[in-house]
Short mmCIF file of C-alpha atoms in Angstrom, two decimals:
data_model
loop_
_atom_site.label_atom_id
_atom_site.label_comp_id
_atom_site.label_asym_id
_atom_site.label_seq_id
_atom_site.Cartn_x
_atom_site.Cartn_y
_atom_site.Cartn_z
CA MET A 1116 -58.99 -15.95 61.41
CA LYS A 1117 -58.98 -18.74 58.34
CA PRO A 1118 -61.41 -16.25 56.32
CA LEU A 1119 -57.91 -13.60 56.91
CA ILE A 1120 -55.54 -16.50 55.92
CA LEU A 1121 -57.77 -17.31 52.86
CA GLY A 1122 -58.25 -13.57 51.81
CA ALA A 1123 -54.50 -13.32 51.94
CA LEU A 1124 -53.64 -16.45 49.94
CA CYS A 1125 -56.39 -14.95 47.10
CA ALA A 1126 -54.70 -11.87 47.35
CA ILE A 1127 -51.04 -13.30 46.68
CA ALA A 1128 -52.85 -15.50 43.75
CA LEU A 1129 -54.35 -12.59 42.28
CA ALA A 1130 -51.04 -10.61 42.35
CA GLY A 1131 -49.03 -14.01 40.63
CA CYS A 1132 -51.41 -14.07 37.83
CA SER A 1133 -50.98 -10.18 36.25
CA ASP A 1134 -52.77 -9.66 32.98
CA PRO A 1135 -51.10 -11.67 29.88
CA GLU A 1136 -51.80 -8.70 27.66
CA ALA A 1137 -50.16 -6.11 29.95
CA GLU A 1138 -47.03 -8.43 30.62
CA ARG A 1139 -46.72 -8.61 26.49
CA GLN A 1140 -47.09 -4.97 25.91
CA LYS A 1141 -44.69 -3.92 28.24
CA GLN A 1142 -42.12 -6.71 26.90
CA ALA A 1143 -42.85 -5.27 23.28
CA ALA A 1144 -42.27 -1.48 24.44
CA ALA A 1145 -38.99 -2.80 26.02
CA ALA A 1146 -37.85 -4.68 22.74
CA ALA A 1147 -39.25 -1.82 20.77
CA GLN A 1148 -36.96 0.44 23.09
CA GLU A 1149 -33.52 -2.00 22.97
CA HIS A 1150 -34.37 -1.84 18.77
CA ALA A 1151 -34.11 2.03 18.92
CA ARG A 1152 -31.05 2.22 21.07
CA GLN A 1153 -29.54 -0.40 19.02
CA GLU A 1154 -30.21 1.44 15.52
CA LEU A 1155 -29.45 4.63 16.76
CA ALA A 1156 -25.75 3.01 18.13
CA ALA A 1157 -25.89 1.49 14.76
CA GLU A 1158 -26.59 5.28 12.57
CA ALA A 1159 -23.44 6.36 15.03
CA ILE A 1160 -20.99 3.73 13.44
CA GLY A 1161 -22.50 4.54 9.62
CA LYS A 1162 -21.88 7.51 10.15
CA GLN A 1163 -18.40 6.81 10.50
CA TYR A 1164 -18.29 4.94 8.28
CA ASP A 1165 -20.02 6.80 5.45
CA SER A 1166 -17.26 9.95 6.27
CA ALA A 1167 -14.57 7.37 5.87
CA VAL A 1168 -16.03 6.05 2.33
CA ALA A 1169 -16.34 9.57 1.24
CA ALA A 1170 -12.81 10.86 2.04
CA ALA A 1171 -11.59 7.04 0.48
CA GLU A 1172 -10.63 6.63 3.52
CA TRP A 1173 -11.04 2.83 2.88
CA GLU A 1174 -9.00 0.87 6.08
CA LYS A 1175 -11.10 3.44 8.06
CA ALA A 1176 -14.10 2.25 6.30
CA ARG A 1177 -13.31 -1.27 6.30
CA VAL A 1178 -12.95 -0.89 10.42
CA HIS A 1179 -16.63 0.69 11.06
CA GLY A 1180 -17.99 -1.77 8.63
CA VAL A 1181 -17.04 -4.61 10.17
CA ALA A 1182 -17.78 -3.48 13.81
CA LEU A 1183 -21.10 -2.35 12.48
CA LEU A 1184 -22.01 -5.98 11.26
CA ASP A 1185 -20.46 -7.76 14.11
CA GLN A 1186 -22.24 -5.62 17.01
CA TYR A 1187 -25.55 -4.61 15.20
CA PRO A 1188 -25.87 -7.31 12.41
CA GLN A 1189 -29.80 -7.05 12.18
CA SER A 1190 -29.64 -2.86 12.02
CA GLU A 1191 -30.93 -1.27 9.16
CA VAL A 1192 -27.41 0.32 8.08
CA ALA A 1193 -25.82 -3.21 8.60
CA ALA A 1194 -28.34 -4.18 5.90
CA ARG A 1195 -27.46 -0.75 3.72
CA ILE A 1196 -23.74 -1.42 3.91
CA GLU A 1197 -23.17 -5.41 3.89
CA PRO A 1198 -23.24 -5.78 -0.02
CA GLU A 1199 -20.39 -3.17 -0.51
CA LEU A 1200 -18.35 -3.99 2.05
CA ALA A 1201 -16.88 -6.99 0.04
CA GLY A 1202 -15.30 -3.98 -2.14
CA ILE A 1203 -14.68 -1.63 0.67
CA ARG A 1204 -12.25 -4.71 2.13
CA GLU A 1205 -10.40 -5.06 -1.27
CA LYS A 1206 -9.83 -1.32 -1.34
CA ALA A 1207 -8.51 -1.43 1.92
CA GLU A 1208 -6.07 -4.15 1.44
CA ALA A 1209 -5.09 -2.00 -1.89
CA ALA A 1210 -4.34 1.07 0.41
CA ARG A 1211 -2.56 -0.73 3.08
CA GLU A 1212 -0.15 -2.55 0.24
CA LEU A 1213 0.41 1.17 -1.48
CA ARG A 1214 1.62 2.42 2.03
CA ARG A 1215 3.72 -0.65 2.11
CA MET A 1216 5.79 0.14 -1.29
CA GLN A 1217 5.67 4.06 -0.31
CA ALA A 1218 7.77 3.28 2.47
CA LEU A 1219 10.46 1.52 0.49
CA TRP A 1220 11.53 4.59 -1.35
CA SER A 1221 13.83 6.99 0.04
CA TYR A 1222 14.24 10.15 -1.28
CA ASN A 1223 17.37 12.82 -0.41
CA GLN A 1224 17.83 16.89 -1.43
CA VAL A 1225 21.69 17.94 -1.31
CA ALA A 1226 22.84 21.47 -1.69
CA VAL A 1227 25.19 21.01 -4.86
CA LYS A 1228 26.75 24.13 -7.19
CA GLY A 1229 24.20 25.42 -9.19
CA GLY A 1230 21.04 24.19 -6.72
CA ALA A 1231 20.22 21.34 -5.38
CA GLN A 1232 20.62 17.57 -6.37
CA ARG A 1233 17.55 15.30 -5.62
CA SER A 1234 17.32 11.44 -5.86
CA ALA A 1235 15.02 8.60 -5.71
CA MET A 1236 16.33 5.23 -4.28
CA LEU A 1237 14.81 1.89 -4.00
CA TYR A 1238 16.89 -1.62 -2.83
CA SER A 1239 15.65 -4.40 -4.66
CA LYS A 1240 12.96 -6.89 -3.29
CA GLU A 1241 15.95 -9.98 -2.79
CA ARG A 1242 19.62 -9.76 -2.63
CA VAL A 1243 21.22 -10.79 -5.66
CA ASP A 1244 24.32 -12.68 -6.26
CA VAL A 1245 26.72 -11.18 -8.79
CA ASP A 1246 29.85 -12.66 -8.12
CA GLY A 1247 29.67 -15.81 -5.92
CA SER A 1248 29.96 -13.97 -2.51
CA GLY A 1249 26.47 -14.11 -1.40
CA PRO A 1250 23.46 -12.28 -2.12
CA LYS A 1251 23.71 -8.51 -1.79
CA PRO A 1252 21.18 -5.68 -2.51
CA VAL A 1253 21.15 -3.84 -5.52
CA GLN A 1254 19.71 -0.44 -5.74
CA LEU A 1255 17.87 1.32 -8.56
CA VAL A 1256 18.39 5.34 -8.44
CA PHE A 1257 16.74 8.22 -9.99
CA ARG A 1258 18.80 11.36 -9.74
CA ASP A 1259 18.33 14.86 -11.05
CA HIS A 1260 21.45 17.15 -10.90
CA PRO A 1261 21.53 20.83 -11.98
CA GLN A 1262 24.96 19.73 -13.95
CA TRP A 1263 24.99 16.70 -14.71
CA LYS A 1264 21.07 16.33 -15.52
CA ARG A 1265 18.88 13.63 -15.26
CA HIS A 1266 19.88 9.93 -14.57
CA ALA A 1267 18.53 6.44 -13.97
CA TYR A 1268 21.13 3.87 -12.74
CA LEU A 1269 21.78 0.34 -10.93
CA VAL A 1270 24.19 0.00 -7.98
CA LEU A 1271 26.02 -3.09 -6.91
CA GLN A 1272 27.19 -3.44 -3.41
CA ALA A 1273 30.12 -6.09 -4.63
CA GLY A 1274 31.38 -7.69 -8.35
CA ASP A 1275 30.84 -5.62 -11.48
CA PHE A 1276 29.04 -5.32 -14.67
CA ALA A 1277 30.15 -6.63 -18.05
CA LYS A 1278 33.48 -5.35 -19.35
CA ALA A 1279 31.03 -4.53 -22.46
CA CYS A 1280 29.27 -2.10 -20.17
CA TYR A 1281 32.18 -0.08 -20.37
CA GLY A 1282 31.52 1.05 -23.74
CA SER A 1283 27.65 -0.08 -24.26
CA CYS A 1284 25.19 -3.28 -23.17
CA GLN A 1285 21.65 -3.58 -22.76
CA VAL A 1286 19.51 -4.85 -19.86
CA THR A 1287 16.17 -6.63 -20.48
CA VAL A 1288 13.20 -4.77 -18.65
CA THR A 1289 10.10 -6.34 -17.38
CA VAL A 1290 7.33 -4.70 -16.25
CA ASP A 1291 4.55 -6.56 -14.61
CA ASP A 1292 3.28 -8.97 -16.78
CA GLN A 1293 4.34 -7.63 -19.83
CA PRO A 1294 6.93 -8.96 -22.78
CA PRO A 1295 10.50 -7.99 -21.64
CA ARG A 1296 11.69 -4.91 -23.42
CA ARG A 1297 15.62 -4.22 -24.17
CA MET A 1298 16.97 -1.33 -22.81
CA ALA A 1299 20.52 0.28 -23.77
CA ALA A 1300 23.10 0.88 -20.90
CA HIS A 1301 26.68 1.95 -19.90
CA ARG A 1302 28.76 1.51 -17.08
CA PRO A 1303 31.04 4.53 -16.76
CA ASP A 1304 34.77 3.75 -16.25
CA THR A 1305 35.46 4.93 -12.70
CA ASP A 1306 36.04 3.17 -9.46
CA GLU A 1307 34.00 5.59 -7.10
CA ALA A 1308 30.65 3.14 -7.49
CA ILE A 1309 30.07 0.18 -8.96
CA ALA A 1310 27.18 1.76 -11.11
CA MET A 1311 25.46 1.50 -14.56
CA PHE A 1312 23.53 3.80 -16.28
CA ILE A 1313 20.39 3.35 -18.10
CA THR A 1314 20.47 5.55 -21.23
CA ASP A 1315 16.47 5.98 -21.46
CA ASN A 1316 16.36 7.18 -18.04
CA ARG A 1317 13.27 9.35 -18.92
CA GLY A 1318 11.76 5.72 -20.32
CA LEU A 1319 12.61 4.08 -17.38
CA TRP A 1320 10.97 6.66 -15.17
CA ARG A 1321 7.39 6.26 -17.07
CA LEU A 1322 7.35 2.75 -16.91
CA ALA A 1323 8.33 2.80 -12.79
CA ARG A 1324 5.62 5.22 -12.32
CA LYS A 1325 2.88 3.17 -14.11
CA ALA A 1326 4.26 -0.64 -12.53
CA LYS A 1327 4.02 -2.22 -9.67
CA VAL A 1328 6.82 -4.03 -10.61
CA ILE A 1329 10.02 -3.85 -12.51
CA GLN A 1330 12.62 -6.36 -13.19
CA ILE A 1331 16.08 -5.49 -14.28
CA GLN A 1332 18.58 -8.00 -15.92
CA PHE A 1333 21.75 -7.20 -16.42
CA PRO A 1334 25.19 -8.54 -17.42
CA VAL A 1335 28.03 -8.71 -14.92
CA LYS A 1336 31.92 -9.56 -14.79
CA ASN A 1337 31.48 -13.26 -14.85
CA GLY A 1338 29.45 -13.47 -17.64
CA SER A 1339 26.01 -14.30 -15.81
CA GLN A 1340 22.92 -12.01 -16.12
CA PRO A 1341 21.06 -12.03 -12.70
CA THR A 1342 18.16 -10.31 -12.45
CA ALA A 1343 16.75 -7.82 -9.56
CA VAL A 1344 13.05 -7.42 -8.67
CA PHE A 1345 12.19 -3.78 -7.31
CA GLU A 1346 8.37 -2.96 -6.14
CA VAL A 1347 8.36 0.46 -7.61
CA GLY A 1348 4.35 0.75 -7.20
CA GLY A 1349 4.97 3.40 -4.19
CA LEU A 1350 7.00 5.58 -6.11
CA ASP A 1351 6.09 9.63 -5.51
CA GLY A 1352 6.94 11.69 -8.23
CA SER A 1353 6.52 14.76 -6.82
CA GLN A 1354 9.68 14.26 -4.89
CA MET A 1355 11.51 14.99 -8.14
CA PRO A 1356 11.44 18.44 -9.50
CA ALA A 1357 9.07 19.27 -12.59
CA GLY A 1358 9.10 17.63 -15.79
CA TRP A 1359 10.19 14.16 -14.67
CA ASP A 1360 6.08 13.22 -14.89
#
């Protein structure tokens, strides 16, 4: 009986003492298989990233790039895109900011005698107090009318522009970080709307098409000269008839 027991124990001991080299190879094979799996998964995300970059869809590219570095940081694809991801992040932020500014504009088209009136309108970034009654929006409007032609003007919700502007006055326009410039303006002698037209509407349009922010300082009835700030960077020139751009 004892020889049988001893034989069984020896068999168990031998089974427990597997070949170290065979175990090492088994582990290496498993690691290689896992590495290959991760590389394939990383390549799939990398293709989505590359496709987004090729289409200049920077926000999608940022999402795929960040996901790739988070999930498979040791992959070959991650090593390839990591150096350029900071630039992709910057482009994605610029795209997000452009989309925000585009949403600030509103466009309108109505049928009128002789064709259609089109307009592009934007409210000031912050409300402005022009008469002591409290801050209110100031609106910048570009309008194209078949009979009245093209105009650019400011619209107040309360108060009024300076009396001098019923003839001719000037506003101060600052584009981004450029030096201020003076532009002629006038307020029509009408009570239909509290509006003041910028004489060089074409010049103001060109500035708005190239700028991110335009500040317009204008004289009002109480003698002060408040400033309205407009985030114009999202202006879509295609919304206006040919000839504006």
